[in-house]
Coordinates of C-alpha atoms and ligand atoms in Angstrom, one line a residue:
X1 CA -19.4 -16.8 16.9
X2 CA -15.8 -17.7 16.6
X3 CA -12.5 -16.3 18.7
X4 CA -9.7 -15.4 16.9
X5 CA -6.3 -13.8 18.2
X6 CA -5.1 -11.4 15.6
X7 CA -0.8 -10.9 15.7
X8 CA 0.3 -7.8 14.0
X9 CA -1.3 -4.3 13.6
X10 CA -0.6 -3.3 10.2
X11 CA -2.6 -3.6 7.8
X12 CA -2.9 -7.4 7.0
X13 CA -3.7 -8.0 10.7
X14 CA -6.2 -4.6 11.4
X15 CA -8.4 -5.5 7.6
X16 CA -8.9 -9.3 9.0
X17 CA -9.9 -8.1 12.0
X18 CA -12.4 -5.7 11.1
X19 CA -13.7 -7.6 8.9
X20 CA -14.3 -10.8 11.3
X21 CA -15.5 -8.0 14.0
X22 CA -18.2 -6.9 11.6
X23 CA -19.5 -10.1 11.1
X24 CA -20.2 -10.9 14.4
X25 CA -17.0 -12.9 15.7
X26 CA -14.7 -12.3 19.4
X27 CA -11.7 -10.6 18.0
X28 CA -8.6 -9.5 20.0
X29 CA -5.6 -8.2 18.4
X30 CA -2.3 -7.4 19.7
X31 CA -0.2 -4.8 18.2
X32 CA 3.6 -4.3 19.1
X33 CA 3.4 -1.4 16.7
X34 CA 7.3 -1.8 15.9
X35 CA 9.3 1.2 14.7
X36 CA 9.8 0.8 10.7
X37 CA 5.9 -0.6 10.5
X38 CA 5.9 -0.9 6.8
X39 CA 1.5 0.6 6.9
X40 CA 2.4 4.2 8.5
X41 CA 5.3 4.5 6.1
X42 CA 3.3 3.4 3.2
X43 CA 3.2 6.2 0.3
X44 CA -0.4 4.7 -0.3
X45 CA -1.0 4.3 -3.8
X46 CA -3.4 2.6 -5.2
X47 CA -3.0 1.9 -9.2
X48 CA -2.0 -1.5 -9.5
X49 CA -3.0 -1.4 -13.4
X50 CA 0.3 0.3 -14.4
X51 CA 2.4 -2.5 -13.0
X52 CA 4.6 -4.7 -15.5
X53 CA 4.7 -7.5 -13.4
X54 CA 2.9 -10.6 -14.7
X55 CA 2.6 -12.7 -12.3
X56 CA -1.3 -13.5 -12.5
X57 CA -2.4 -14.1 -8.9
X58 CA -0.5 -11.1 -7.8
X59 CA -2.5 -9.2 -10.2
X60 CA -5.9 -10.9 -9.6
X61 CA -5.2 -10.2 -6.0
X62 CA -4.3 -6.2 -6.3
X63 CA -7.3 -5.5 -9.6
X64 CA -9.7 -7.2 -6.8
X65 CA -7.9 -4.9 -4.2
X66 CA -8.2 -1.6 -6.4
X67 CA -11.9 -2.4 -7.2
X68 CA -13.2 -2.9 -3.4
X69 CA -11.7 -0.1 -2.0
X70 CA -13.8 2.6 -2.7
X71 CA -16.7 0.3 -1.0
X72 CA -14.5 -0.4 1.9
X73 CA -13.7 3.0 2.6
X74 CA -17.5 4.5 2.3
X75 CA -18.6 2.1 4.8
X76 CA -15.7 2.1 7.1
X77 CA -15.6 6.0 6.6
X78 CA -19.5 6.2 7.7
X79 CA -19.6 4.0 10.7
X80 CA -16.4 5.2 11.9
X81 CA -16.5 9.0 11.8
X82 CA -13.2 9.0 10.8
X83 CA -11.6 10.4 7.5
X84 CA -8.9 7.8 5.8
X85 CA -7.5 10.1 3.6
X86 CA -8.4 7.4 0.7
X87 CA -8.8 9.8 -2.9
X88 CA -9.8 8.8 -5.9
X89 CA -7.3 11.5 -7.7
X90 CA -6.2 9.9 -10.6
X91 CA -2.8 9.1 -11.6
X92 CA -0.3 10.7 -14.0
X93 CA 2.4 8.1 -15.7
X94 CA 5.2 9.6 -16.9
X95 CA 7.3 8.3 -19.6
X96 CA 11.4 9.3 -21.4
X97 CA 9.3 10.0 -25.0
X98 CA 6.2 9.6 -26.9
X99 CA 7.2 6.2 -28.4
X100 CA 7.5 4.6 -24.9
X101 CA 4.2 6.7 -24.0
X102 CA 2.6 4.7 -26.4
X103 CA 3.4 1.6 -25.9
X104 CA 2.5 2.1 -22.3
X105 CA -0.5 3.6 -23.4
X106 CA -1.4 0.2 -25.2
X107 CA -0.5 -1.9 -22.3
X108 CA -2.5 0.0 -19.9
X109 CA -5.3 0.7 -21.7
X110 CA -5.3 -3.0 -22.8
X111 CA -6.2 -4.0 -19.1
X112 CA -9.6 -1.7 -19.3
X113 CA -11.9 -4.4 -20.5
X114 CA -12.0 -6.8 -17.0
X115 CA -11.2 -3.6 -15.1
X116 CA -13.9 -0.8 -15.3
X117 CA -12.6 0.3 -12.0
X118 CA -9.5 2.4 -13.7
X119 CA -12.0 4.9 -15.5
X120 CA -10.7 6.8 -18.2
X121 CA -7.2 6.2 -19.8
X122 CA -5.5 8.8 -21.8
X123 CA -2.5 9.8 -23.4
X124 CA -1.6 13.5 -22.0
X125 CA 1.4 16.2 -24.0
X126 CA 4.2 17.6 -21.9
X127 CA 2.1 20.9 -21.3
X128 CA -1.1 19.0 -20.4
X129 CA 1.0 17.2 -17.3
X130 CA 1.9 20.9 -16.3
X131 CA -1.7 22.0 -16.8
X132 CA -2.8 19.0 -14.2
X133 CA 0.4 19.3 -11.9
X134 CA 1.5 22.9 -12.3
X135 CA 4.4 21.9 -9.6
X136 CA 5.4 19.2 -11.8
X137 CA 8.3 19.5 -14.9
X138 CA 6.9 19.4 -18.3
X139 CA 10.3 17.1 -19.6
X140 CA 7.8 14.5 -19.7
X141 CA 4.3 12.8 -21.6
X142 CA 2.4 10.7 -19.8
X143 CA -1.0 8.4 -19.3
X144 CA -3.2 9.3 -17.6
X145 CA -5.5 7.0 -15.1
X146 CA -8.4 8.3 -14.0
X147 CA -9.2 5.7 -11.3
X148 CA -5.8 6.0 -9.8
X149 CA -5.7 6.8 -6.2
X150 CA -3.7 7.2 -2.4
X151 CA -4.6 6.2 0.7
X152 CA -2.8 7.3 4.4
X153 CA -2.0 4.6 6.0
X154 CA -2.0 5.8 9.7
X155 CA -5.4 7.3 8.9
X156 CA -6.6 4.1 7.5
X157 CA -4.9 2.3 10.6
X158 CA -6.8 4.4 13.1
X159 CA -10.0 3.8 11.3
X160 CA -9.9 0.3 11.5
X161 CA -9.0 -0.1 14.9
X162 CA -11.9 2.5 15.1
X163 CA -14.4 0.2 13.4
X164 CA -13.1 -2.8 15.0
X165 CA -14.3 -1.3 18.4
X166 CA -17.1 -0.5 17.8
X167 CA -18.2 -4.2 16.2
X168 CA -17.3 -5.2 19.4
X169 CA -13.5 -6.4 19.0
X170 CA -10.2 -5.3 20.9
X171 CA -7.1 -3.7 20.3
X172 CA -4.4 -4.3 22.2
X173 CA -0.9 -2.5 21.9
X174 CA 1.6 -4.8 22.9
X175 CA 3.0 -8.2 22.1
X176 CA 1.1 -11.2 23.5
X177 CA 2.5 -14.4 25.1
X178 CA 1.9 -17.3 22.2
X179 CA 0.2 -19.3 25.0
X180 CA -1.9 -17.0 25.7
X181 CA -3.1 -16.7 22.5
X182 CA -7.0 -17.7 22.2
X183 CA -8.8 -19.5 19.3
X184 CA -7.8 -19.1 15.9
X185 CA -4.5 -17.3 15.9
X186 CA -4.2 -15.1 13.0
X187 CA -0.6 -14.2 12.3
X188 CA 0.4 -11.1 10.1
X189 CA 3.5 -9.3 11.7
X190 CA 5.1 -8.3 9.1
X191 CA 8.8 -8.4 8.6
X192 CA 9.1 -9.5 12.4
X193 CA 7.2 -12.5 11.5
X194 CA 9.2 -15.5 12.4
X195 CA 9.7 -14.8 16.2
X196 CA 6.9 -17.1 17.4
X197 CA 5.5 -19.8 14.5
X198 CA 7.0 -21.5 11.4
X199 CA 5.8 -19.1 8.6
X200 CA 6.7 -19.2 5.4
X201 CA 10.4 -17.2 5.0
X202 CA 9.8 -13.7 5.0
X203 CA 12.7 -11.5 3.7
X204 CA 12.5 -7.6 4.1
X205 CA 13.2 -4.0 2.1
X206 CA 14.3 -1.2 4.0
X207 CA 12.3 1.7 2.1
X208 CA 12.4 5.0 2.6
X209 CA 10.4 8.3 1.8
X210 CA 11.5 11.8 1.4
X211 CA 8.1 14.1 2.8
X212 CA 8.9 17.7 1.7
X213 CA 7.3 21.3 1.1
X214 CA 7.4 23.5 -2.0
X215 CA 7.7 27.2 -2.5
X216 CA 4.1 28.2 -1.2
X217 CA 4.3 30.3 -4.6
X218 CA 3.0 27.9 -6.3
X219 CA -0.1 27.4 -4.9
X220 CA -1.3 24.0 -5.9
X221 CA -4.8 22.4 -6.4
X222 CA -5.4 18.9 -5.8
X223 CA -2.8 17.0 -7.4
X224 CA -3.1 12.8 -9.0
X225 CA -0.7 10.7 -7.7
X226 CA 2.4 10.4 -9.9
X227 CA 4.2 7.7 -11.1
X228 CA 7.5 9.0 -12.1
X229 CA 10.7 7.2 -14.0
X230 CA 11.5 3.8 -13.4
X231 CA 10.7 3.1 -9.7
X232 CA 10.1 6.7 -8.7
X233 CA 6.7 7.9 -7.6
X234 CA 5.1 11.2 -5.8
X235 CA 2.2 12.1 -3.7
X236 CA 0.6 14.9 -2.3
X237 CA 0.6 14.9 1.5
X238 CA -1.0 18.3 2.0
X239 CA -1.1 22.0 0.5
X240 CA 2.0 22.1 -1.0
X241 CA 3.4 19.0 0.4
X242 CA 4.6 15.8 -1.2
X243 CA 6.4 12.6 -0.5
X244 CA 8.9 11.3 -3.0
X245 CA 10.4 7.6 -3.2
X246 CA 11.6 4.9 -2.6
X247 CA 14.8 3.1 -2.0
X248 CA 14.6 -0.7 -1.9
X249 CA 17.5 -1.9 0.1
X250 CA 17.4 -6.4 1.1
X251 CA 18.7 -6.1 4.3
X252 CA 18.4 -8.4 7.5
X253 CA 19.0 -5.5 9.8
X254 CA 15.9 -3.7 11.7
X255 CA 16.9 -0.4 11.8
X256 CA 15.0 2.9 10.8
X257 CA 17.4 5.5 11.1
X258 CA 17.0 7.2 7.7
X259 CA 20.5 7.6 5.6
X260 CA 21.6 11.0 4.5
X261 CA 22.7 9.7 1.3
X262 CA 19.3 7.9 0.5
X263 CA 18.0 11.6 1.7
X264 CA 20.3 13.4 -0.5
X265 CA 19.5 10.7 -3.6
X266 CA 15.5 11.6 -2.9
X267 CA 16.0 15.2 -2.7
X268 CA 17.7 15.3 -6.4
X269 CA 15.2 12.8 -8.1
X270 CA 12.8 15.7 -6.1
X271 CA 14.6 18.4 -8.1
X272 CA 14.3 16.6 -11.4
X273 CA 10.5 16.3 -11.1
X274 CA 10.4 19.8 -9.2
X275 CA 12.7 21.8 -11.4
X276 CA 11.1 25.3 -10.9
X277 CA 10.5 25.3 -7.3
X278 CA 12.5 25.4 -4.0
X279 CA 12.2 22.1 -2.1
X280 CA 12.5 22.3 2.0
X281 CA 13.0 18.4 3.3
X282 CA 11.2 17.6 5.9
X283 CA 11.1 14.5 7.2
X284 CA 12.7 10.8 6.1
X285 CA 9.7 7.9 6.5
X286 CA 11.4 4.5 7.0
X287 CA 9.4 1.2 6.6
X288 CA 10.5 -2.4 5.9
X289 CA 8.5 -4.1 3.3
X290 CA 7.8 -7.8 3.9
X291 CA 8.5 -10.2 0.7
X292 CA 8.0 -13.7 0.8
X293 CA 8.3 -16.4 -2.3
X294 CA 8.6 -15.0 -5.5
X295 CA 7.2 -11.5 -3.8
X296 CA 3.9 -13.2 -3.6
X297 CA 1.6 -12.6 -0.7
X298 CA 1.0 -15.9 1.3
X299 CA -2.1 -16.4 2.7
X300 CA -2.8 -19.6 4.3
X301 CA -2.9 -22.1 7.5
X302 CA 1.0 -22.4 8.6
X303 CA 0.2 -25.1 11.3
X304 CA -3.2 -26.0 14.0
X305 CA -4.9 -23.1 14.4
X306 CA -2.6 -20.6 12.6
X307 CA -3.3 -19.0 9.7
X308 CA -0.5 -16.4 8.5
X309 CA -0.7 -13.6 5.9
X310 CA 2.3 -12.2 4.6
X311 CA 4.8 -10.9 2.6
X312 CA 2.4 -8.1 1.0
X313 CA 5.8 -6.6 -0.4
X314 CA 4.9 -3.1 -2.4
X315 CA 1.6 -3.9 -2.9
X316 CA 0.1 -4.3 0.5
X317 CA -2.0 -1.0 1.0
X318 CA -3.9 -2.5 -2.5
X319 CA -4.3 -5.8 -1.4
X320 CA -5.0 -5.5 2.2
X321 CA -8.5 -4.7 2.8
X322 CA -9.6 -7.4 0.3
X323 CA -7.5 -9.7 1.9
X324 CA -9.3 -9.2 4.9
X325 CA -12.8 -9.4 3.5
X326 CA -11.5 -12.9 1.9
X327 CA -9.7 -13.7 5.0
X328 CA -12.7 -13.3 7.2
X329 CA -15.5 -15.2 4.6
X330 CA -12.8 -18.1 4.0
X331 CA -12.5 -19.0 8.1
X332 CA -16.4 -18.4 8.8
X333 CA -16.8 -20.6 6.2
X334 CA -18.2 -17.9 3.5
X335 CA -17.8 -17.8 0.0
X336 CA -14.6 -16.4 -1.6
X337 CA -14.6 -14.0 -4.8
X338 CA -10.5 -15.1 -4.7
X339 CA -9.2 -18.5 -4.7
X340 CA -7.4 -18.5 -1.7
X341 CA -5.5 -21.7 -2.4
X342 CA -3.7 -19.8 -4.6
X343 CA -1.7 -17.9 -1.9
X344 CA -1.1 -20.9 0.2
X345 CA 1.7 -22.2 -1.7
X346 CA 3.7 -23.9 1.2
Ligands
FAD401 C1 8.0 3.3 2.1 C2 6.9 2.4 1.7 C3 6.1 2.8 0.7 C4 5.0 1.9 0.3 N1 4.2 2.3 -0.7 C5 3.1 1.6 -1.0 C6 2.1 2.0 -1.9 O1 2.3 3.1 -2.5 N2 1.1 1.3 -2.2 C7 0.9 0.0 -1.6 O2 -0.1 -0.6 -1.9 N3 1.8 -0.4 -0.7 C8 2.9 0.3 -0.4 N4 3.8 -0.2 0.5 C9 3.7 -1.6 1.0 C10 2.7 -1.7 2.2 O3 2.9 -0.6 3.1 C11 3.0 -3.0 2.9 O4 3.0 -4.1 2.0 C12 2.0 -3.3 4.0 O5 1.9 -2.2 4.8 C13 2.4 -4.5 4.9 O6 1.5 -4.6 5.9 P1 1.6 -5.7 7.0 O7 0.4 -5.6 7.9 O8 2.0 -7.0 6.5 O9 3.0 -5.3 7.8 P2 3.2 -4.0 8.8 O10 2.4 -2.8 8.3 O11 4.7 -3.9 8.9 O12 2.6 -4.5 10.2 C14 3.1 -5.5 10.9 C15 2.8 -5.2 12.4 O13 3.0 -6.4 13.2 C16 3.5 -6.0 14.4 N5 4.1 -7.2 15.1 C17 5.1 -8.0 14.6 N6 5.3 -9.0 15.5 C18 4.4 -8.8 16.6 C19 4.2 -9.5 17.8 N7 4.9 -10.6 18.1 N8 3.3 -9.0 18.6 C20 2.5 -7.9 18.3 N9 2.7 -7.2 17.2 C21 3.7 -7.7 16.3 C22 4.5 -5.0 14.1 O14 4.8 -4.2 15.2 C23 3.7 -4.2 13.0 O15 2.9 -3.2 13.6 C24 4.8 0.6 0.9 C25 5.7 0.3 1.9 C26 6.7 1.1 2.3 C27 7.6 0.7 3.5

């Protein structure tokens, strides 16, 4: 058995610690649990197959991501009690026109073979999105992904600190004194990372969310994520309820306070996608995502006895449970599916 000091509560920090409880190790982590935490303000997708990026170890990290999470949830789910709000929904792709559609399609579909995970991919006609998301504008075709899904964040949160009591570890909510720091310091805080060790730059994104209710007249079943127009995505939050986004604002400042004309930018895109319904704003969610080199995660020993992981940008509800399941076998000396050297790029 090992002793390891865990830095940051979000999810980078809570999935290596759960994961080195489970198997037996002292665990203690320390949670400031800043305002702007980028987990609790996550909109929780998980679809990382519709992405254009190609950058390959960001992908191998996010497919491996998709694929364990409906593992990682059963089992968390089942020893904790505790719901995460993880569902395998599906997710609907919108696209401007039927050419665009499929070429999409072809992409997407294209990524099937190494990725039984995604389930079924199909094309779907303006009135077959409306049939799926009666809420939803019909303006649009899309492609559909069956394996598509959403997580909650401060479900998932309170889970693992959950599970990470009962395998015997604790969770502290405060900051913690670097010398006081015991065995293997695992540092993951985020965009406040920085303050106490040489880590690799971390920049950060302001994002924000627009949560809001619909005309109860429309009473809704269970709704797939959507992935709207350029960077524009939805997700249902309850009966009726939906979050839109997101802004992406580089900034160095740390403030949350949600901006009215962000709001106001939200609530249109919300009326574009929503054209039939009225749309009652409720609240702004403000989070800052944390970016590092070339918006790759790192992953990796920064100095003696600290290992940082960081910089899971847009991605980091995906990645960060099978981060922590790599995290934990690579310092207890376990086999790796990943190659972790791949992330440790300093
Ligand atoms: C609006 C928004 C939407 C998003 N949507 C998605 C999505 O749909 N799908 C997806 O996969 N990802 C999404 N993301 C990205 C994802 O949320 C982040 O990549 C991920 O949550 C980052 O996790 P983290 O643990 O690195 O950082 P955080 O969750 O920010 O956690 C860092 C923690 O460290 C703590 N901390 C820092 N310094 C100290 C210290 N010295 N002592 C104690 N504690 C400290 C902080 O208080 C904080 O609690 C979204 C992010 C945002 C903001």
């Amino acid at each position: 058995m090992s002793t390891y000091t865990v830095i940051g509560g979000g999810i980078a920090g809570a999935s290596i610690a759960y994961h080195l409880a489970k198997t037996g190790n002292s665990v203690t982590v320390y949670d400031r649990y800043d305002k702007g935490q980028a987990t609790t303000a996550s909109a929780g997708i998980i679809c990382p197959w519709v992405s254009q990026r190609r950058n390959k170890k960001w992908y191998r990290l996010v497919q491996e991501g998709a694929r364990y999470y409906p593992d990682f949830i059963q089992e968390l789910e089942e020893t904790t009690g505790q719901f995460t709000g993880y569902k395998r929904n599906g997710a609907i792709c919108l696209f401007k026109d039927e050419r665009i559609q499929q070429l999409a399609y072809e992409r997407i579909s294209a990524k099937q073979d190494g990725s039984p995970e995604m389930g079924d991919v199909y094309k779907l006609t303006k009135a077959e999105v409306k049939e799926m998301h009666p809420h939803l504008t019909d303006c649009y075709p899309a492609v559909f992904v069956e394996g598509g899904g959403q997580i909650r964040g401060e479900s998932l949160l309170s889970a693992l600190k959950e599970g990470i009591s009962l395998h015997g570890g604790k969770w502290i909510q405060q900051a913690i004194k670097p010398e006081e720091a015991e065995g293997t310091v695992i540092y993951a805080a985020g965009a406040w990372a920085g303050e106490y060790y040489q880590t690799p730059l971390v920049r950060h994104q302001r994002a924000e969310l627009l949560h809001l209710k619909l005309d109860d007249a429309y009473q809704s079943k269970e709704t797939p994520v959507v992935m709207g127009l350029g960077p524009m995505y939805i997700v249902g939050t309850d009966h009726n309820q939906f979050a839109i986004g997101t802004t992406h604002e580089d900034t160095e400042d740390f403030s949350i306070a949600p901006s009215e004309e962000n709001q106001q930018y939200l609530h249109h895109e919300a009326m574009r996608y929503f054209p039939e319904t009225t749309i009652q704003d409720q609240f702004m969610a403000v989070g800052l995502r944390p970016f590092t080199r070339d918006s790759l995660p790192y992953i990796g020993w920064t100095a003696d006895h600290i290992f940082s992981v960081n910089g899971l940008g847009s991605t980091g509800l995906t990645a960060g449970p099978v981060i922590g399941r790599e995290v934990a076998a690579y310092l207890t000396d376990k086999e790796t599916v990943l190659n972790l050297e791949d992330y440790a790029y300093l």
